Short mmCIF file of C-alpha atoms in Angstrom, two decimals:
data_model
loop_
_atom_site.label_atom_id
_atom_site.label_comp_id
_atom_site.label_asym_id
_atom_site.label_seq_id
_atom_site.Cartn_x
_atom_site.Cartn_y
_atom_site.Cartn_z
CA UNK A 85 129.72 107.37 82.89
CA UNK A 86 127.88 110.95 83.22
CA UNK A 87 124.29 109.10 85.00
CA UNK A 88 126.77 107.43 87.34
CA UNK A 89 128.17 110.88 87.73
CA UNK A 90 124.86 112.81 88.06
CA UNK A 91 122.91 110.38 90.44
CA UNK A 92 125.34 107.65 92.11
CA UNK A 93 124.92 109.93 95.04
CA UNK A 94 121.65 110.40 95.31
CA UNK A 95 121.10 106.49 94.28
CA UNK A 96 123.15 105.88 97.50
CA UNK A 97 121.60 107.94 99.52
CA UNK A 98 118.68 105.88 99.64
CA UNK A 99 120.40 102.59 99.64
CA UNK A 100 121.29 103.21 102.81
CA UNK A 101 118.00 104.14 103.56
CA UNK A 102 116.62 100.70 102.11
CA UNK A 103 118.28 98.47 103.89
CA UNK A 104 118.23 98.50 107.74
CA UNK A 105 114.09 99.93 106.78
CA UNK A 106 113.89 96.47 105.07
CA UNK A 107 115.65 94.85 108.32
CA UNK A 108 113.52 96.48 110.56
CA UNK A 109 111.03 95.86 108.18
CA UNK A 110 111.63 92.06 108.92
CA UNK A 111 111.67 92.24 111.40
CA UNK A 112 108.00 94.36 111.72
CA UNK A 113 106.32 92.72 108.57
CA UNK A 114 103.17 95.26 110.63
CA UNK A 115 104.13 98.25 109.29
CA UNK A 116 106.20 97.01 106.78
CA UNK A 117 109.96 98.09 105.28
CA UNK A 118 108.17 100.54 102.82
CA UNK A 119 106.21 102.70 105.75
CA UNK A 120 109.92 102.89 107.39
CA UNK A 121 111.41 103.69 104.63
CA UNK A 122 109.38 106.44 103.86
CA UNK A 123 109.09 108.05 107.12
CA UNK A 124 113.12 108.73 107.31
CA UNK A 125 113.21 109.59 104.10
CA UNK A 126 110.67 112.25 105.52
CA UNK A 127 112.90 113.03 108.90
CA UNK A 128 116.16 112.81 106.49
CA UNK A 129 115.43 114.91 104.10
CA UNK A 130 115.20 117.56 107.55
CA UNK A 131 118.98 117.66 108.35
CA UNK A 132 119.60 118.48 104.51
CA UNK A 133 120.51 121.32 103.57
CA UNK A 134 121.54 121.38 99.75
CA UNK A 135 119.90 118.54 98.30
CA UNK A 136 121.59 119.85 94.49
CA UNK A 137 123.73 117.45 94.22
CA UNK A 138 121.44 114.82 95.34
CA UNK A 139 118.34 115.65 93.12
CA UNK A 140 118.88 113.70 90.31
CA UNK A 141 119.59 109.80 91.30
CA UNK A 142 116.88 110.78 93.81
CA UNK A 143 113.96 111.65 91.76
CA UNK A 144 115.46 108.82 89.47
CA UNK A 145 115.19 106.28 92.16
CA UNK A 146 111.27 107.63 92.93
CA UNK A 147 109.65 107.03 88.97
CA UNK A 148 112.46 104.48 87.46
CA UNK A 149 113.02 102.05 90.27
CA UNK A 150 109.94 101.64 91.22
CA UNK A 151 109.43 100.90 88.18
CA UNK A 152 111.89 98.49 87.58
CA UNK A 153 110.12 97.46 91.42
CA UNK A 154 107.27 96.53 88.84
CA UNK A 155 108.54 94.86 86.51
CA UNK A 156 110.48 92.45 88.81
CA UNK A 157 107.04 91.70 90.61
CA UNK A 158 106.31 89.65 88.26
CA UNK A 159 108.07 86.51 88.89
CA UNK A 160 105.91 86.21 91.37
CA UNK A 161 103.58 85.20 89.47
CA UNK A 162 102.82 82.14 88.63
CA UNK A 163 99.85 82.67 86.63
CA UNK A 164 98.51 79.54 85.99
CA UNK A 165 98.84 78.54 90.41
CA UNK A 166 97.09 82.41 90.74
CA UNK A 167 93.74 81.23 88.19
CA UNK A 168 93.90 77.51 89.83
CA UNK A 169 93.97 78.41 93.15
CA UNK A 170 92.38 82.27 93.01
CA UNK A 171 89.05 81.21 90.80
CA UNK A 172 87.53 80.52 93.84
CA UNK A 173 88.03 84.31 94.81
CA UNK A 174 87.33 86.19 91.82
CA UNK A 175 84.19 87.51 92.03
CA UNK A 176 84.93 88.74 95.86
CA UNK A 177 87.80 90.27 94.34
CA UNK A 178 86.16 92.14 90.66
CA UNK A 179 83.83 93.20 93.45
CA UNK A 180 86.02 94.87 96.23
CA UNK A 181 88.15 96.34 93.43
CA UNK A 182 84.43 97.53 91.90
CA UNK A 183 83.48 99.09 94.87
CA UNK A 184 86.64 100.35 96.71
CA UNK A 185 86.91 102.68 93.10
CA UNK A 186 83.24 104.51 93.33
CA UNK A 187 83.82 105.28 96.91
CA UNK A 188 87.08 106.57 95.63
CA UNK A 189 85.35 108.02 92.14
CA UNK A 190 82.12 109.74 94.84
CA UNK A 191 84.02 111.37 97.63
CA UNK A 192 86.12 113.30 95.01
CA UNK A 193 83.44 114.53 93.74
CA UNK A 194 81.99 115.54 97.24
CA UNK A 195 84.92 116.31 98.65
CA UNK A 196 86.58 118.03 96.28
CA UNK A 197 89.74 116.02 96.15
CA UNK A 198 92.53 115.75 94.11
CA UNK A 199 92.06 114.01 91.20
CA UNK A 200 95.38 112.36 91.42
CA UNK A 201 95.64 111.25 95.47
CA UNK A 202 91.70 110.07 95.33
CA UNK A 203 92.70 107.31 92.46
CA UNK A 204 96.12 106.15 94.34
CA UNK A 205 93.75 105.86 97.13
CA UNK A 206 91.04 104.28 95.63
CA UNK A 207 93.60 102.08 93.91
CA UNK A 208 95.56 101.04 96.35
CA UNK A 209 93.24 100.09 98.20
CA UNK A 210 91.32 97.54 96.35
CA UNK A 211 94.15 96.38 94.46
CA UNK A 212 97.98 96.12 96.05
CA UNK A 213 98.68 98.32 98.18
CA UNK A 214 102.31 100.16 97.80
CA UNK A 215 102.74 97.96 94.40
CA UNK A 216 99.74 99.14 93.11
CA UNK A 217 100.15 102.47 94.18
CA UNK A 218 103.61 102.07 92.16
CA UNK A 219 102.36 100.92 89.49
CA UNK A 220 99.29 103.17 88.59
CA UNK A 221 101.77 106.97 89.95
CA UNK A 222 103.95 106.01 86.49
CA UNK A 223 101.03 106.34 84.42
CA UNK A 224 99.03 109.20 85.42
CA UNK A 225 101.88 110.97 87.13
CA UNK A 226 101.67 111.43 90.13
CA UNK A 227 104.21 113.63 92.76
CA UNK A 228 106.18 112.44 95.02
CA UNK A 229 104.40 113.61 98.04
CA UNK A 230 101.25 112.65 96.37
CA UNK A 231 102.90 109.35 96.10
CA UNK A 232 103.68 109.36 100.61
CA UNK A 233 100.45 110.55 101.54
CA UNK A 234 98.71 107.41 99.78
CA UNK A 235 100.39 105.04 100.82
CA UNK A 236 101.32 106.71 104.68
CA UNK A 237 96.47 106.43 104.49
CA UNK A 238 96.82 102.68 102.87
CA UNK A 239 99.49 101.59 105.83
CA UNK A 240 97.87 103.39 108.48
CA UNK A 241 94.59 101.13 107.30
CA UNK A 242 96.41 98.20 106.87
CA UNK A 243 97.80 98.09 110.24
CA UNK A 244 94.90 98.13 111.60
CA UNK A 245 94.01 95.46 109.35
CA UNK A 246 96.44 92.90 110.24
CA UNK A 247 96.02 94.09 114.15
CA UNK A 248 91.66 94.13 113.53
CA UNK A 249 90.83 91.88 111.53
CA UNK A 250 91.75 87.94 113.38
CA UNK A 251 89.80 88.97 115.91
CA UNK A 252 86.86 89.92 113.93
CA UNK A 253 86.84 87.05 112.19
CA UNK A 254 86.83 84.45 115.69
CA UNK A 255 84.99 87.00 118.74
CA UNK A 256 82.32 88.93 116.08
CA UNK A 257 81.54 87.39 112.87
CA UNK A 258 81.98 83.05 114.21
CA UNK A 259 84.30 81.70 110.88
CA UNK A 260 84.25 78.26 110.76
CA UNK A 261 88.54 76.95 112.55
CA UNK A 262 89.94 77.11 108.65
CA UNK A 263 92.16 78.07 106.20
CA UNK A 264 89.06 79.02 103.74
CA UNK A 265 86.88 81.70 104.81
CA UNK A 266 89.08 83.73 106.61
CA UNK A 267 91.84 83.74 103.75
CA UNK A 268 90.37 84.83 101.43
CA UNK A 269 88.07 87.69 103.51
CA UNK A 270 92.36 88.41 103.99
CA UNK A 271 93.17 88.35 101.40
CA UNK A 272 90.14 90.48 99.96
CA UNK A 273 90.37 92.86 102.62
CA UNK A 274 93.55 93.94 103.39
CA UNK A 275 95.74 96.26 100.81
CA UNK A 276 99.10 95.12 101.35
CA UNK A 277 101.41 92.03 101.69
CA UNK A 278 102.98 92.15 104.84
CA UNK A 279 100.07 92.35 106.39
CA UNK A 280 97.91 89.66 104.54
CA UNK A 281 100.88 87.64 105.81
CA UNK A 282 100.59 89.08 109.60
CA UNK A 283 96.96 88.87 109.51
CA UNK A 284 96.97 85.70 108.31
CA UNK A 285 100.02 84.45 109.78
CA UNK A 286 97.51 85.18 113.49
CA UNK A 287 94.98 83.17 112.13
CA UNK A 288 97.12 81.03 111.56
CA UNK A 289 98.30 79.99 115.30
CA UNK A 290 95.53 80.59 117.14
CA UNK A 291 92.96 78.03 114.49
CA UNK A 292 97.00 75.28 114.64
CA UNK A 293 96.42 75.41 111.10
CA UNK A 294 100.39 76.16 109.70
CA UNK A 295 100.23 78.07 107.13
CA UNK A 296 96.70 76.67 105.35
CA UNK A 297 95.09 80.30 105.79
CA UNK A 298 98.82 82.31 104.86
CA UNK A 299 99.18 80.05 101.73
CA UNK A 300 95.09 81.01 100.53
CA UNK A 301 95.75 85.01 101.93
CA UNK A 302 98.66 85.06 99.71
CA UNK A 303 96.92 83.10 96.67
CA UNK A 304 94.26 85.63 96.47
CA UNK A 305 96.19 88.71 96.67
CA UNK A 306 98.66 87.49 94.18
CA UNK A 307 95.36 86.72 92.61
CA UNK A 308 94.46 90.57 92.84
CA UNK A 309 97.81 92.47 91.85
CA UNK A 310 96.79 90.70 89.18
CA UNK A 311 94.17 93.53 88.16
CA UNK A 312 97.27 96.29 88.22
CA UNK A 313 97.73 95.07 84.97
CA UNK A 314 93.75 96.79 83.29
CA UNK A 315 93.72 99.58 86.08
CA UNK A 316 96.84 100.82 84.45
CA UNK A 317 96.39 101.10 80.86
CA UNK A 318 92.26 101.74 81.95
CA UNK A 319 94.34 105.37 83.12
CA UNK A 320 96.89 105.27 80.57
CA UNK A 321 93.82 105.28 78.60
CA UNK A 322 91.91 107.90 79.79
CA UNK A 323 94.79 110.04 80.09
CA UNK A 324 95.72 110.06 76.36
CA UNK A 325 92.08 111.27 75.66
CA UNK A 326 92.02 113.88 78.43
CA UNK A 327 95.52 114.67 77.42
CA UNK A 328 95.03 114.39 72.92
CA UNK A 329 91.80 116.89 73.96
CA UNK A 330 93.95 120.07 75.14
CA UNK A 331 97.27 119.26 73.37
CA UNK A 332 95.80 117.86 69.57
CA UNK A 333 97.26 116.92 67.37
CA UNK A 334 100.88 117.36 69.38
CA UNK A 335 100.23 114.89 72.17
CA UNK A 336 102.11 111.23 71.55
CA UNK A 337 100.15 108.62 73.37
CA UNK A 338 103.54 106.46 72.93
CA UNK A 339 105.02 108.78 75.15
CA UNK A 340 102.87 107.42 78.28
CA UNK A 341 101.84 103.85 77.01
CA UNK A 342 102.74 102.42 80.19
CA UNK A 343 105.46 99.32 79.04
CA UNK A 344 106.82 98.41 81.94
CA UNK A 345 103.89 95.96 82.84
CA UNK A 346 104.11 95.14 79.51
CA UNK A 347 107.28 94.19 81.22
CA UNK A 348 105.75 92.58 84.25
CA UNK A 349 103.68 91.06 82.09
CA UNK A 350 106.65 89.40 80.20
CA UNK A 351 108.06 88.86 83.85
CA UNK A 352 104.58 86.70 84.78
CA UNK A 353 104.37 84.72 81.32
CA UNK A 354 108.10 82.99 81.91
CA UNK A 355 107.48 82.70 85.48
CA UNK A 356 104.00 80.15 85.09
CA UNK A 357 106.14 78.96 81.72
CA UNK A 358 109.98 77.86 84.03
CA UNK A 359 107.84 76.65 86.49
CA UNK A 360 105.44 74.59 84.98
CA UNK A 361 108.93 73.47 82.68
CA UNK A 362 110.81 71.87 86.62
CA UNK A 363 107.13 70.55 86.99
CA UNK A 364 106.26 68.10 84.73
CA UNK A 365 110.25 67.42 85.13
CA UNK A 366 111.55 68.34 81.62
CA UNK A 367 114.22 71.07 82.78
CA UNK A 368 116.73 68.86 85.14
CA UNK A 369 116.89 68.98 88.90
CA UNK A 370 119.83 70.78 89.14
CA UNK A 371 118.53 73.64 86.86
CA UNK A 372 115.15 74.13 88.89
CA UNK A 373 117.12 74.11 91.28
CA UNK A 374 118.67 77.52 90.17
CA UNK A 375 115.67 78.26 88.16
CA UNK A 376 113.47 78.63 91.16
CA UNK A 377 116.96 80.80 92.99
CA UNK A 378 116.61 83.36 90.38
CA UNK A 379 113.04 83.98 90.78
CA UNK A 380 113.33 84.26 94.19
CA UNK A 381 116.02 86.66 94.15
CA UNK A 382 114.45 88.92 91.55
CA UNK A 383 111.23 88.69 94.29
CA UNK A 384 113.43 89.56 96.85
CA UNK A 385 114.87 92.57 94.85
CA UNK A 386 111.54 93.65 93.99
CA UNK A 387 110.72 94.36 97.37
CA UNK A 388 114.07 96.32 97.65
CA UNK A 389 113.64 98.28 95.52
CA UNK A 390 110.35 99.71 96.53
CA UNK A 391 111.96 99.89 99.85
CA UNK A 392 114.35 102.55 98.13
CA UNK A 393 111.56 104.32 95.94
CA UNK A 394 109.66 105.14 99.11
CA UNK A 395 113.04 105.89 100.84
CA UNK A 396 113.28 108.99 97.85
CA UNK A 397 109.70 109.47 98.08
CA UNK A 398 110.11 110.31 101.47
CA UNK A 399 112.84 112.66 100.80
CA UNK A 400 111.09 114.70 98.67
CA UNK A 401 108.23 114.87 100.64
CA UNK A 402 107.53 117.68 103.28
CA UNK A 403 106.18 116.04 105.83
CA UNK A 404 104.17 119.17 107.59
CA UNK A 405 103.03 120.15 104.20
CA UNK A 406 101.56 115.87 104.23
CA UNK A 407 99.66 116.62 108.43
CA UNK A 408 98.32 119.84 107.18
CA UNK A 409 96.22 117.49 104.56
CA UNK A 410 96.33 114.64 105.39
CA UNK A 411 92.57 115.40 106.46
CA UNK A 412 90.54 113.96 103.33
CA UNK A 413 92.59 111.60 102.33
CA UNK A 414 92.19 109.67 105.60
CA UNK A 415 88.71 110.32 105.25
CA UNK A 416 88.15 108.64 102.06
CA UNK A 417 90.66 105.91 102.59
CA UNK A 418 88.78 105.60 105.07
CA UNK A 419 85.31 104.47 103.53
CA UNK A 420 87.00 103.12 101.02
CA UNK A 421 88.41 100.18 104.18
CA UNK A 422 85.55 100.17 105.24
CA UNK A 423 83.70 99.56 102.14
CA UNK A 424 85.85 96.75 100.41
CA UNK A 425 85.89 94.86 103.87
CA UNK A 426 81.92 95.05 104.20
CA UNK A 427 82.55 93.85 100.66
CA UNK A 428 83.66 90.97 100.38
CA UNK A 429 82.30 90.22 104.07
CA UNK A 430 78.58 90.34 101.36
CA UNK A 431 80.35 88.33 98.88
CA UNK A 432 81.87 85.51 101.39
CA UNK A 433 78.04 85.41 103.48
CA UNK A 434 75.80 85.61 99.93
CA UNK A 435 78.11 82.55 98.16
CA UNK A 436 78.20 80.50 101.34
CA UNK A 437 81.49 81.29 101.80
CA UNK A 438 81.47 82.04 105.05
#
């Protein structure tokens, strides 16, 4: 009862922003619901004079709901399918992730940028945009303005990629008019799922490939998503070592360990086992329909939770400050984007895919 009293108003405000944002995001997938929500939140907060009664619920949404979104994301990951169909792209994924993280680290040193923003941009550029930023932000204790800035940077280059890449692949890079090469390119060089979907679907429409490119790109993208696991655990260990050095014996690793990642893994394992049983007809058709519907509902709820969390982050963000301090993060995002794109193309060319 106390929880509802303290948090309900703020959570409801986030839902009221998230619902139309999610709808508009489905209408304009290149932009996506999370970006619309974060912009709407930043605008709406300008007209709220007193957020004291809302703040607890807003904070709960930006922190806890964000973690729940990452956990539910696991219900969209069939590990066996990803390992079977994504293994061809695995070397490209590993190398592009490494390239983005190295570029972000170098620019962090050269430009003297805040460490948490640099980490979020590097992880968002290399793994899977908003979902990776959501998972990483909790581990490194990034504040809402840092998350908002990182999401804004990733969004900008996502939109450019979704618009530019199909024409780039067809007119300049001379990709074969098949699904494989461009699907792998879109899956490794575009960050957010909505933009990957938009770019791949455009390629399918250009050459009448049905949904072949989209299927390839989404599988590669989901394979990249698995990198959330080692990255977040590694960041937790780095933070633990740093804080243990400053706090001495009073530090507890348990306090910062990303337990939600374990639940994310558990959801992925449950999905994999259940879909394997469905495929082998161990589960009856009626139960299979119910289980599949449940997984689909969890995936949709994960997407909506991310939109809710972005609305909360937008409410907690000073849009004027965001614009004033956006130069260096935008430059870092540009360098990471170019680095990931160039690396993806280079490795594809070297391995004979393109």
